[in-house]
GROMACS .gro file of C-alpha atoms in nm:
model
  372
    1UNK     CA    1  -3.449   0.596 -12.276
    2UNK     CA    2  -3.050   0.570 -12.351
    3UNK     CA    3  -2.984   0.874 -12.186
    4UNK     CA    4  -3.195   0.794 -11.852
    5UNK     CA    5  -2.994   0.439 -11.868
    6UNK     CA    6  -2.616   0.609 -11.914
    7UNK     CA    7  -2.717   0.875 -11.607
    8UNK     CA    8  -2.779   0.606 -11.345
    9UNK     CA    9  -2.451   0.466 -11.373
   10UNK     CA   10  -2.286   0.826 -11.353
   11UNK     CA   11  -2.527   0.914 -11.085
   12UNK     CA   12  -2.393   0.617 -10.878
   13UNK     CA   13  -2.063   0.649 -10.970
   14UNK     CA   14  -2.128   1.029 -10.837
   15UNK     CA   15  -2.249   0.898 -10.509
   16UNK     CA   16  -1.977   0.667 -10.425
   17UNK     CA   17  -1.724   0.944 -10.497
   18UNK     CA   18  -1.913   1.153 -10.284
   19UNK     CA   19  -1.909   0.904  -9.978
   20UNK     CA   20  -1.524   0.795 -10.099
   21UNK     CA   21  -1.463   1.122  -9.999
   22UNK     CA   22  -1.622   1.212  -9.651
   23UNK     CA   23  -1.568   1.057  -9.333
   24UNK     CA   24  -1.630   1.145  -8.949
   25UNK     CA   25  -1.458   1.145  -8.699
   26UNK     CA   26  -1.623   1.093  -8.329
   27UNK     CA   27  -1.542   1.322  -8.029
   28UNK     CA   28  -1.359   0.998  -7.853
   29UNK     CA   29  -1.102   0.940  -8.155
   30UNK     CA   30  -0.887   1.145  -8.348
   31UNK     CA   31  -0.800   1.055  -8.754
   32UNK     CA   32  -0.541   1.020  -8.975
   33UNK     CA   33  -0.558   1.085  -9.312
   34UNK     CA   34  -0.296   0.870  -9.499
   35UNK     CA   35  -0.164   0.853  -9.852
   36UNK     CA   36   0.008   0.547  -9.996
   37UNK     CA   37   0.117   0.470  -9.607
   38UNK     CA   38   0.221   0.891  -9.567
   39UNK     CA   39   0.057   1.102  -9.355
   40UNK     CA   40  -0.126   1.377  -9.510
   41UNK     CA   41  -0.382   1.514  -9.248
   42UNK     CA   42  -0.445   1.480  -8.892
   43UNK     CA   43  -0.826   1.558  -8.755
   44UNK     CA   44  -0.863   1.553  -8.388
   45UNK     CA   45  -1.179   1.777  -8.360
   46UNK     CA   46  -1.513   1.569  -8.420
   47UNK     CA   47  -1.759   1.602  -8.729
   48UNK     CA   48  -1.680   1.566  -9.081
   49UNK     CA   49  -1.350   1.542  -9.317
   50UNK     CA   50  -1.295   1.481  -9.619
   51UNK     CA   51  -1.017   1.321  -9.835
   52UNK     CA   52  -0.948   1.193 -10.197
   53UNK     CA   53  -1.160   0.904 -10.229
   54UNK     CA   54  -0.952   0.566 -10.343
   55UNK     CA   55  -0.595   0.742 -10.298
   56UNK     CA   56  -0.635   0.863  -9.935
   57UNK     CA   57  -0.747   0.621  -9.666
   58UNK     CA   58  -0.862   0.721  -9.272
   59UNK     CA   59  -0.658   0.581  -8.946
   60UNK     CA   60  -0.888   0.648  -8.619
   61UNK     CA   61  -0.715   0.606  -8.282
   62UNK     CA   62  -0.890   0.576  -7.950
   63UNK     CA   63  -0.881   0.956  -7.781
   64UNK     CA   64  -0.989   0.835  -7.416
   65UNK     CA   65  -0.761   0.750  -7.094
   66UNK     CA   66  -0.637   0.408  -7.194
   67UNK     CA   67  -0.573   0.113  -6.861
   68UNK     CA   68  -0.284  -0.097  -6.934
   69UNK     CA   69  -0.248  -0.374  -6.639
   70UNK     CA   70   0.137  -0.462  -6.566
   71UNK     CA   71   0.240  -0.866  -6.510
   72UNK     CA   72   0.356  -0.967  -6.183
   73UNK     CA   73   0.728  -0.762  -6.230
   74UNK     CA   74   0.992  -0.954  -5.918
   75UNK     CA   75   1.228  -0.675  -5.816
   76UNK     CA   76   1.546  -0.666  -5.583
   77UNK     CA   77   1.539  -0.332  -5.334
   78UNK     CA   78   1.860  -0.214  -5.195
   79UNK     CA   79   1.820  -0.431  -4.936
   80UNK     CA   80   1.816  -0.746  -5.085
   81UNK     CA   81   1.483  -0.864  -5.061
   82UNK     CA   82   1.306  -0.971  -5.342
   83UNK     CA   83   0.943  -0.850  -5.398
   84UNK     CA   84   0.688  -0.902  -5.605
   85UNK     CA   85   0.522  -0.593  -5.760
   86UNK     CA   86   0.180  -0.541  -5.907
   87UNK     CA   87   0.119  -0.196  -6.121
   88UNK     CA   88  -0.105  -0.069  -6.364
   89UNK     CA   89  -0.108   0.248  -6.561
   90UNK     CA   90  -0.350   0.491  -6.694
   91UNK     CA   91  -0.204   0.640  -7.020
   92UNK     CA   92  -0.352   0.867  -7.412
   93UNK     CA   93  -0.222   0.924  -7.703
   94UNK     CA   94  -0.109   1.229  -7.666
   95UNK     CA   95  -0.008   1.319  -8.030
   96UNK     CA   96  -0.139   1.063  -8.286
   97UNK     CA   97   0.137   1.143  -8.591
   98UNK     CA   98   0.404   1.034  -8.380
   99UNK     CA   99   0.230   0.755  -8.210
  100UNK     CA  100   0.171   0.653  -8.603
  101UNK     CA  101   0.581   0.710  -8.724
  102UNK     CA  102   0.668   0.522  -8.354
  103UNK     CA  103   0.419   0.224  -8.390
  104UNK     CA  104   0.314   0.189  -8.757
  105UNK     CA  105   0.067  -0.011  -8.837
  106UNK     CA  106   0.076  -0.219  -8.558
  107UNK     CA  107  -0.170   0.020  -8.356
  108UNK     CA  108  -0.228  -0.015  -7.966
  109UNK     CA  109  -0.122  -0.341  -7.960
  110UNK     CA  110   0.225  -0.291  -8.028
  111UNK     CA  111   0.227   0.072  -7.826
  112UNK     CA  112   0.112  -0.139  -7.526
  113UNK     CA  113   0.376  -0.399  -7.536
  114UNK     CA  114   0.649  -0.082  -7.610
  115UNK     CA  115   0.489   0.077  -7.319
  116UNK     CA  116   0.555  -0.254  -7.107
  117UNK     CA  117   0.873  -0.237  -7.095
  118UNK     CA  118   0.904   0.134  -7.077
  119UNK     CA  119   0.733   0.094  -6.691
  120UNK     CA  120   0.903  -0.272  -6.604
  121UNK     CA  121   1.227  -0.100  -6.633
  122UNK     CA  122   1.153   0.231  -6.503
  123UNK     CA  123   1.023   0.022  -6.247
  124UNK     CA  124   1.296  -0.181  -6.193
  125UNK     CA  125   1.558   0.161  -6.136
  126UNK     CA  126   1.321   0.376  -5.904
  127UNK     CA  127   1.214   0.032  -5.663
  128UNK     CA  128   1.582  -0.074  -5.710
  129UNK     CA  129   1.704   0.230  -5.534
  130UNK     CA  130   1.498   0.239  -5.192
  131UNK     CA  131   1.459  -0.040  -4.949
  132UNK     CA  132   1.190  -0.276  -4.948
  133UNK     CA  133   1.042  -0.127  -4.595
  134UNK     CA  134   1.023   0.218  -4.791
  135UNK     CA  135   0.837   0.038  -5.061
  136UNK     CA  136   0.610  -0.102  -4.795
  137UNK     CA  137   0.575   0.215  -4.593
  138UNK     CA  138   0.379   0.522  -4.694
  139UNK     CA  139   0.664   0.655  -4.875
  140UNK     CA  140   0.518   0.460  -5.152
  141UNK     CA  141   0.300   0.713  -5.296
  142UNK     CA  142   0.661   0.933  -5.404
  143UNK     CA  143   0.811   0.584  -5.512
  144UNK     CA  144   0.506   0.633  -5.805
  145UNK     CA  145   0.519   0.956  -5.883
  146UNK     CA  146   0.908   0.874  -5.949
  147UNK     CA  147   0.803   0.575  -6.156
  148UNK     CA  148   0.565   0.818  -6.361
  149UNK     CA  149   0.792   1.074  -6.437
  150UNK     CA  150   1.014   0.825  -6.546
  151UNK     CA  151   0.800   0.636  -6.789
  152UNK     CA  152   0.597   1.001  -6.923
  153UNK     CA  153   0.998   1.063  -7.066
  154UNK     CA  154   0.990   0.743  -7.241
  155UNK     CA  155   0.632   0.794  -7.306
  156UNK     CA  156   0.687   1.050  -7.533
  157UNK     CA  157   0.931   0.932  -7.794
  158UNK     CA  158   0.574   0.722  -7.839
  159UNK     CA  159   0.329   0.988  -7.859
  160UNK     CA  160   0.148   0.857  -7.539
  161UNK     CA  161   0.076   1.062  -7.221
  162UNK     CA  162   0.139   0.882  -6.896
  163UNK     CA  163  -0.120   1.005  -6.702
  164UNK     CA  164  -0.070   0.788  -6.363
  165UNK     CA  165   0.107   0.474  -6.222
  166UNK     CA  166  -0.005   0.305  -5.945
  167UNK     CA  167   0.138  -0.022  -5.752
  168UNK     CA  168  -0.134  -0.242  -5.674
  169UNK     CA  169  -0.002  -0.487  -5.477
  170UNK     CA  170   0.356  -0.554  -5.348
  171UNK     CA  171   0.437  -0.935  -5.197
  172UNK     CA  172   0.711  -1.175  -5.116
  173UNK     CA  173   0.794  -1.444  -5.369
  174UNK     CA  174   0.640  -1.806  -5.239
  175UNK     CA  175   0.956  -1.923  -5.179
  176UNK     CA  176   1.050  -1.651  -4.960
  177UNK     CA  177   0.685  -1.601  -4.786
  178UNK     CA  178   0.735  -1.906  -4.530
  179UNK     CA  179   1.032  -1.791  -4.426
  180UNK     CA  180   0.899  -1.419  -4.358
  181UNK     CA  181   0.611  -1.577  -4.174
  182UNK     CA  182   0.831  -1.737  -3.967
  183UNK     CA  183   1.072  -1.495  -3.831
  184UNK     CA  184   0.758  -1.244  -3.792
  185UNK     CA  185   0.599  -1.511  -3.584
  186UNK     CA  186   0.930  -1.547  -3.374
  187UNK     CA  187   0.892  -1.170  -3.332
  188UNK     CA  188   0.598  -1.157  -3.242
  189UNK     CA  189   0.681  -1.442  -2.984
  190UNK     CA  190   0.985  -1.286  -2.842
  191UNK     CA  191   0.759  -0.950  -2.756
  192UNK     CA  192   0.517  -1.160  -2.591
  193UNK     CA  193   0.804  -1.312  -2.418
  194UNK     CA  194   0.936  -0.991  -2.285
  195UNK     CA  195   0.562  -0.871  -2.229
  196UNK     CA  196   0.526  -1.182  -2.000
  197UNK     CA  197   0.811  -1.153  -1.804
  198UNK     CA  198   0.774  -0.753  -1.744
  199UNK     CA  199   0.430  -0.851  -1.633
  200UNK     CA  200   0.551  -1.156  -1.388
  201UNK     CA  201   0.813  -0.917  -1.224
  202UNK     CA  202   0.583  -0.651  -1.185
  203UNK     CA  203   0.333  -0.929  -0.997
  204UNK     CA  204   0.611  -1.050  -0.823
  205UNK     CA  205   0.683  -0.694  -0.696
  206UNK     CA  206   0.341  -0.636  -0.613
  207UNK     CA  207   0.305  -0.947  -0.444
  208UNK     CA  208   0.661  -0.891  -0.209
  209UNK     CA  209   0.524  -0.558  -0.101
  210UNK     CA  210   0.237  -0.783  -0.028
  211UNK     CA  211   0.383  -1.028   0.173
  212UNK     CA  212   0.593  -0.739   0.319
  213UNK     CA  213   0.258  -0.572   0.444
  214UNK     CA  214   0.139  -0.887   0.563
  215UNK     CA  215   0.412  -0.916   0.788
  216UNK     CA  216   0.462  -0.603   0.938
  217UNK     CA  217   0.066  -0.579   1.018
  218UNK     CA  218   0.118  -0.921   1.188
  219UNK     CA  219   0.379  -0.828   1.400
  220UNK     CA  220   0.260  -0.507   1.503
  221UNK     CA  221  -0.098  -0.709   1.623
  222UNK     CA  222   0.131  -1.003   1.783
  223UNK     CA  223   0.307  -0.692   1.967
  224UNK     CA  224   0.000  -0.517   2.064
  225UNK     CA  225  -0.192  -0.872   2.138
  226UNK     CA  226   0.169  -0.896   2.381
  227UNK     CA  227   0.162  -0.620   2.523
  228UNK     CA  228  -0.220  -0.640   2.637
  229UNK     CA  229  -0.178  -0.958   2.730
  230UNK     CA  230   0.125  -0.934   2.942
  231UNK     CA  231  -0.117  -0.629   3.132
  232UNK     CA  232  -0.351  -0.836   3.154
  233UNK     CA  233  -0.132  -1.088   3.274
  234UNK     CA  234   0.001  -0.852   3.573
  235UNK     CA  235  -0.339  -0.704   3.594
  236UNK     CA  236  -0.481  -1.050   3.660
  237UNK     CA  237  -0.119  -1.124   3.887
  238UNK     CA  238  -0.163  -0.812   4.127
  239UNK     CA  239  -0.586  -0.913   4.148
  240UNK     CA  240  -0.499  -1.251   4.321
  241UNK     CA  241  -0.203  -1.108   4.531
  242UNK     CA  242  -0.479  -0.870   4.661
  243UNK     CA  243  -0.744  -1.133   4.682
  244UNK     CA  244  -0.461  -1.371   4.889
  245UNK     CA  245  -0.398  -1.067   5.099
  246UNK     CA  246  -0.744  -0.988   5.191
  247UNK     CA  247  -0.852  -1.333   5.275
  248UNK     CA  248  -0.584  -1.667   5.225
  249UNK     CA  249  -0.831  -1.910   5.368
  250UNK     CA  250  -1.103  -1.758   5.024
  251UNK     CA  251  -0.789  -1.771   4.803
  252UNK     CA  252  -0.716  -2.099   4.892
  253UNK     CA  253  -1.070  -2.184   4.871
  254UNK     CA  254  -1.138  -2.044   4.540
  255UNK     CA  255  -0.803  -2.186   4.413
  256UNK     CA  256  -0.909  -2.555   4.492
  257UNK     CA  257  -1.233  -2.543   4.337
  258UNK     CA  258  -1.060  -2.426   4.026
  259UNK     CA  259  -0.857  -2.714   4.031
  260UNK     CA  260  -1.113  -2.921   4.060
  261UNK     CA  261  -1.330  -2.803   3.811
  262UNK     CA  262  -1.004  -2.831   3.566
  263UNK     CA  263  -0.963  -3.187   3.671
  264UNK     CA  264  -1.348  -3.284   3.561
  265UNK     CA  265  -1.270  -3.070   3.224
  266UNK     CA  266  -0.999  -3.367   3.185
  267UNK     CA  267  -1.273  -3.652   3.191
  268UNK     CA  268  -1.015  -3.833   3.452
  269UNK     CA  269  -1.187  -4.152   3.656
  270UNK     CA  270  -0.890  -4.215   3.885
  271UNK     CA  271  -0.642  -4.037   4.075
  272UNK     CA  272  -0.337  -4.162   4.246
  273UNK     CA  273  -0.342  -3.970   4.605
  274UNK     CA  274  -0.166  -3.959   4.938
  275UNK     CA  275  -0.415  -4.038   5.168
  276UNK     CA  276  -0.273  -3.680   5.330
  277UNK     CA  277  -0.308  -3.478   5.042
  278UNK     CA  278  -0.436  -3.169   5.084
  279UNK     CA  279  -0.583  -3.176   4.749
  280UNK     CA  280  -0.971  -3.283   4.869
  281UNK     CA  281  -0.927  -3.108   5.191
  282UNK     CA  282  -1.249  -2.923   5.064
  283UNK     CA  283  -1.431  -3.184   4.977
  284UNK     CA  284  -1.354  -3.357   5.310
  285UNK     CA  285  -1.447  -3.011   5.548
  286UNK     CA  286  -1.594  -2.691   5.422
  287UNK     CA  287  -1.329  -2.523   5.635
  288UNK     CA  288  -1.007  -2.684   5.459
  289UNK     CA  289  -0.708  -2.621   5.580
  290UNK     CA  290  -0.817  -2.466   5.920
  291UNK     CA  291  -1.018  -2.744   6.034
  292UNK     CA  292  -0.710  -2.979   5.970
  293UNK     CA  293  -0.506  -2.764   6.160
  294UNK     CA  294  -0.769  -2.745   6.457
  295UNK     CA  295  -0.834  -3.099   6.425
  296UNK     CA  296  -0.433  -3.135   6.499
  297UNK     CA  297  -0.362  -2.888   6.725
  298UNK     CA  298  -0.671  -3.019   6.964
  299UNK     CA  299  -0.552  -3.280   7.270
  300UNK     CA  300  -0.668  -3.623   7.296
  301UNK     CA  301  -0.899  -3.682   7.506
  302UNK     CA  302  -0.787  -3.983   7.773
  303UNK     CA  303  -1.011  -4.293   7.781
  304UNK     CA  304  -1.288  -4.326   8.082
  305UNK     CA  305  -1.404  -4.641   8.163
  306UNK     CA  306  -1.815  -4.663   8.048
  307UNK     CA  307  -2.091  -4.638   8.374
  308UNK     CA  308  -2.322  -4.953   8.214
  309UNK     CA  309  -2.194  -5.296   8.115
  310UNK     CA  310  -2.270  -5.196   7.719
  311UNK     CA  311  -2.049  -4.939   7.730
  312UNK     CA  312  -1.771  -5.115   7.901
  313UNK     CA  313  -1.834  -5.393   7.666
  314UNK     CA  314  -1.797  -5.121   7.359
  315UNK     CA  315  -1.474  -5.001   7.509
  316UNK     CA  316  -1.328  -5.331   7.583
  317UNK     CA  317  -1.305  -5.389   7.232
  318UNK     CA  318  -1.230  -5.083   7.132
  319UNK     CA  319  -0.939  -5.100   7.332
  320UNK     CA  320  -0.877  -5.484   7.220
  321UNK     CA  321  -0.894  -5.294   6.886
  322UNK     CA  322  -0.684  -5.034   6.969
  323UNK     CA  323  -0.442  -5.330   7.123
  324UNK     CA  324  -0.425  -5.535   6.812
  325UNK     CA  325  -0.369  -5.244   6.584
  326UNK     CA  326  -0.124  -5.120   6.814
  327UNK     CA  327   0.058  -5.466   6.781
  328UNK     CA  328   0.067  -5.515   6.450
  329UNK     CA  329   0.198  -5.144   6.374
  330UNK     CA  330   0.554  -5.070   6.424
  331UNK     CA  331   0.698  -4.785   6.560
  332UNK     CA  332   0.807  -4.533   6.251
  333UNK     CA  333   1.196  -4.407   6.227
  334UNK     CA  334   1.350  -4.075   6.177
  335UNK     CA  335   1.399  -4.148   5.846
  336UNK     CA  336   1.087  -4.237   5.717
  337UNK     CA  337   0.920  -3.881   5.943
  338UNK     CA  338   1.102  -3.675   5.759
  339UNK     CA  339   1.035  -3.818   5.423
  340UNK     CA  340   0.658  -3.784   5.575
  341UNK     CA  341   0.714  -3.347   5.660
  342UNK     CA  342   0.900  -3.338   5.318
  343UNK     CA  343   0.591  -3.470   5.132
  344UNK     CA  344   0.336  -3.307   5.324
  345UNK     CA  345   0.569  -2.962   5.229
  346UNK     CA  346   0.579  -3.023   4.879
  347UNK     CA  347   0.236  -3.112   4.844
  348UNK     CA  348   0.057  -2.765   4.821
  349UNK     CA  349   0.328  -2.643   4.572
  350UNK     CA  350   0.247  -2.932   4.349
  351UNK     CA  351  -0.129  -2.850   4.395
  352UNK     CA  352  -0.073  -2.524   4.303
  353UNK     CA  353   0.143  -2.561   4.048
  354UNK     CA  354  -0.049  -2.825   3.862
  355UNK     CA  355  -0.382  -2.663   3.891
  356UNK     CA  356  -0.212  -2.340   3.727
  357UNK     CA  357  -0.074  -2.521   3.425
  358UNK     CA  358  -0.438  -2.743   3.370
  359UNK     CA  359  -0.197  -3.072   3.412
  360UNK     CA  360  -0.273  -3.275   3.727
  361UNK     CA  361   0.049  -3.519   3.841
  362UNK     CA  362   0.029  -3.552   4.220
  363UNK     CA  363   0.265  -3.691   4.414
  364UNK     CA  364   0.217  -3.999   4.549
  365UNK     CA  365   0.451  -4.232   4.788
  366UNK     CA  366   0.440  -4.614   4.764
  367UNK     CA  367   0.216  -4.640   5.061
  368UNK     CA  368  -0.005  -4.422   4.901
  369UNK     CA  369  -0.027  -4.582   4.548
  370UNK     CA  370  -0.110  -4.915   4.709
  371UNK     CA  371  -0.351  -4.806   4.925
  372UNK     CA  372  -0.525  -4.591   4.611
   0.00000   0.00000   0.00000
């Protein structure tokens, strides 16, 4: 019964020496086996190790691709222009016994703020170097591999492996950004300015040759509307010379009935005539002219006394008529004859004239114009 009481405390004291002693190490970290703060063993291949229980202790560290974001890092291109940069970077420890000797016992924590700085300033020097339409142009993607290069040289004085470094975003300061807006938007502006005005002189062009076009095919059709109508014209001219030739007493026919048919067009109620116009000669006789001119040319015929006592009676006072008129008429001067043959000359030239143009003003002396 003693002896089955003194094995169960050796048993467990065998037991925790046996787990004191083993430990395992997952495919995703690698070990360190430390003694009084040394290192004695590193195990980077998973499954079991073992160690001095109580004396030695274990140190795992993550084996997987590690993120480490960047804060917002300002930066001043060779330009001048200060920019805002964004980056993150994907990083492992690469060999755990230095990363131990570099960090101590401070662990990721203190690799990740040594590794800050490593890619702010490595930053700083590669960005610092280019201009900030370089960082902003496609060239970017050589700006990181610069920047990576850069930090996997500092990286290894850490034990890390800098596997990548990207820029995630790259921006004006705030107090910068309005100012950028503005002068883009004046840009912008100005090209539409000069987009404008190419576009109004090329309308204006267009619209010249328009005009231009306009005007020539104008005055080529007032030319050609000149010319036909000036044929027509003498066309029209040598037709009533011929028509006058053939028959003067039809052309003066057809002539006054044109006139008067112009005169109704006029909606005129009164005319002012010489009671010798020729103008209604028409009207008066269907033979115009020629029946005035027989009418003239015929002699009087000289008075014989009547064979009854009604017609001597009826010529008795036509010739007491004929007596008073006779009296109270005086005998007409030189003077006013001529002014008479002047009138009745001018007269059928005024006709004519005035029933060409579509304007009627006839002639009229004073005796006429009272007597209208």
């Amino acid at each position: 019964m003693r002896k089955s009481l003194l094995l169960l405390p050796a048993l467990l004291i065998v037991v925790l020496l046996a787990l004191g002693s083993v430990f395992i190490v997952d495919e995703r970290e690698k070990a360190l086996v430390l003694q009084f703060g040394q290192i004695v063993k590193v195990k980077e291949d998973p499954g079991l190790g073992f160690k001095v229980p109580f004396i030695q202790e274990v140190v795992n560290y993550d084996d997987r691709i590690l993120s480490r974001d960047l804060d917002p890092l300002e930066v001043t291109p060779s330009d001048d222009r200060r920019l805002v940069v964004d980056a993150f970077a994907r990083y492992r420890i690469a060999d755990v016994e230095r990363f131990r000797q570099a960090v101590g016992a401070g662990g990721l924590e203190v690799a990740s703020r040594r590794l800050d700085g490593i890619l702010r300033d490595t930053t700083r020097n590669v960005l610092g170097t280019v201009s900030s339409n370089d960082i902003l142009s496609t060239d970017r993607a050589a700006l990181m591999q610069r920047i990576r290069n850069n930090a996997i040289a500092e990286g290894l004085g850490l034990g890390l492996e800098v596997i990548d470094v990207r820029l995630k975003r790259t921006d004006l300061p705030p107090a910068n950004l309005n100012a950028t807006y503005e002068r883009m938007k004046a840009e912008r502006e100005r090209e539409a300015a000069d987009e404008i005005a190419r576009g109004n002189e090329a309308a204006q062009r267009v619209r010249a040759q328009a005009d231009r076009t306009v005007v020539e095919l104008t005055s080529d059709a007032n030319r050609q509307a000149e010319i036909t109508r000036g044929e027509a014209d003498a066309e029209r001219n040598a037709i009533f010379a011929e028509a006058f030739g053939a028959d003067p007493e039809f052309f003066e026919f057809y002539r006054s009935m044109t006139a008067y048919e112009r005169f109704a067009r006029q909606g005129r109620s009164s005319m002012v005539l010489n009671p010798n116009s020729e103008f209604f000669n028409y009207l008066q006789s269907d033979q115009g002219r020629a029946a005035d001119e027989a009418a003239a040319a015929a002699p009087t015929a000289p008075a014989t006394p009547a064979a009854t006592g009604a017609g001597t009676g009826e010529a008795t006072e036509g010739a007491d008529d004929a007596g008073d008129t006779g009296a109270d008429a005086a005998p007409a001067t030189e003077d006013e004859t001529a002014e008479a043959d002047d009138a009745a000359t001018a007269q059928p030239a005024a006709e004519e004239a005035n029933a060409e143009e579509d304007v009627f003003v006839i002639p009229a002396d004073s005796d006429a114009s009272t007597g209208g």
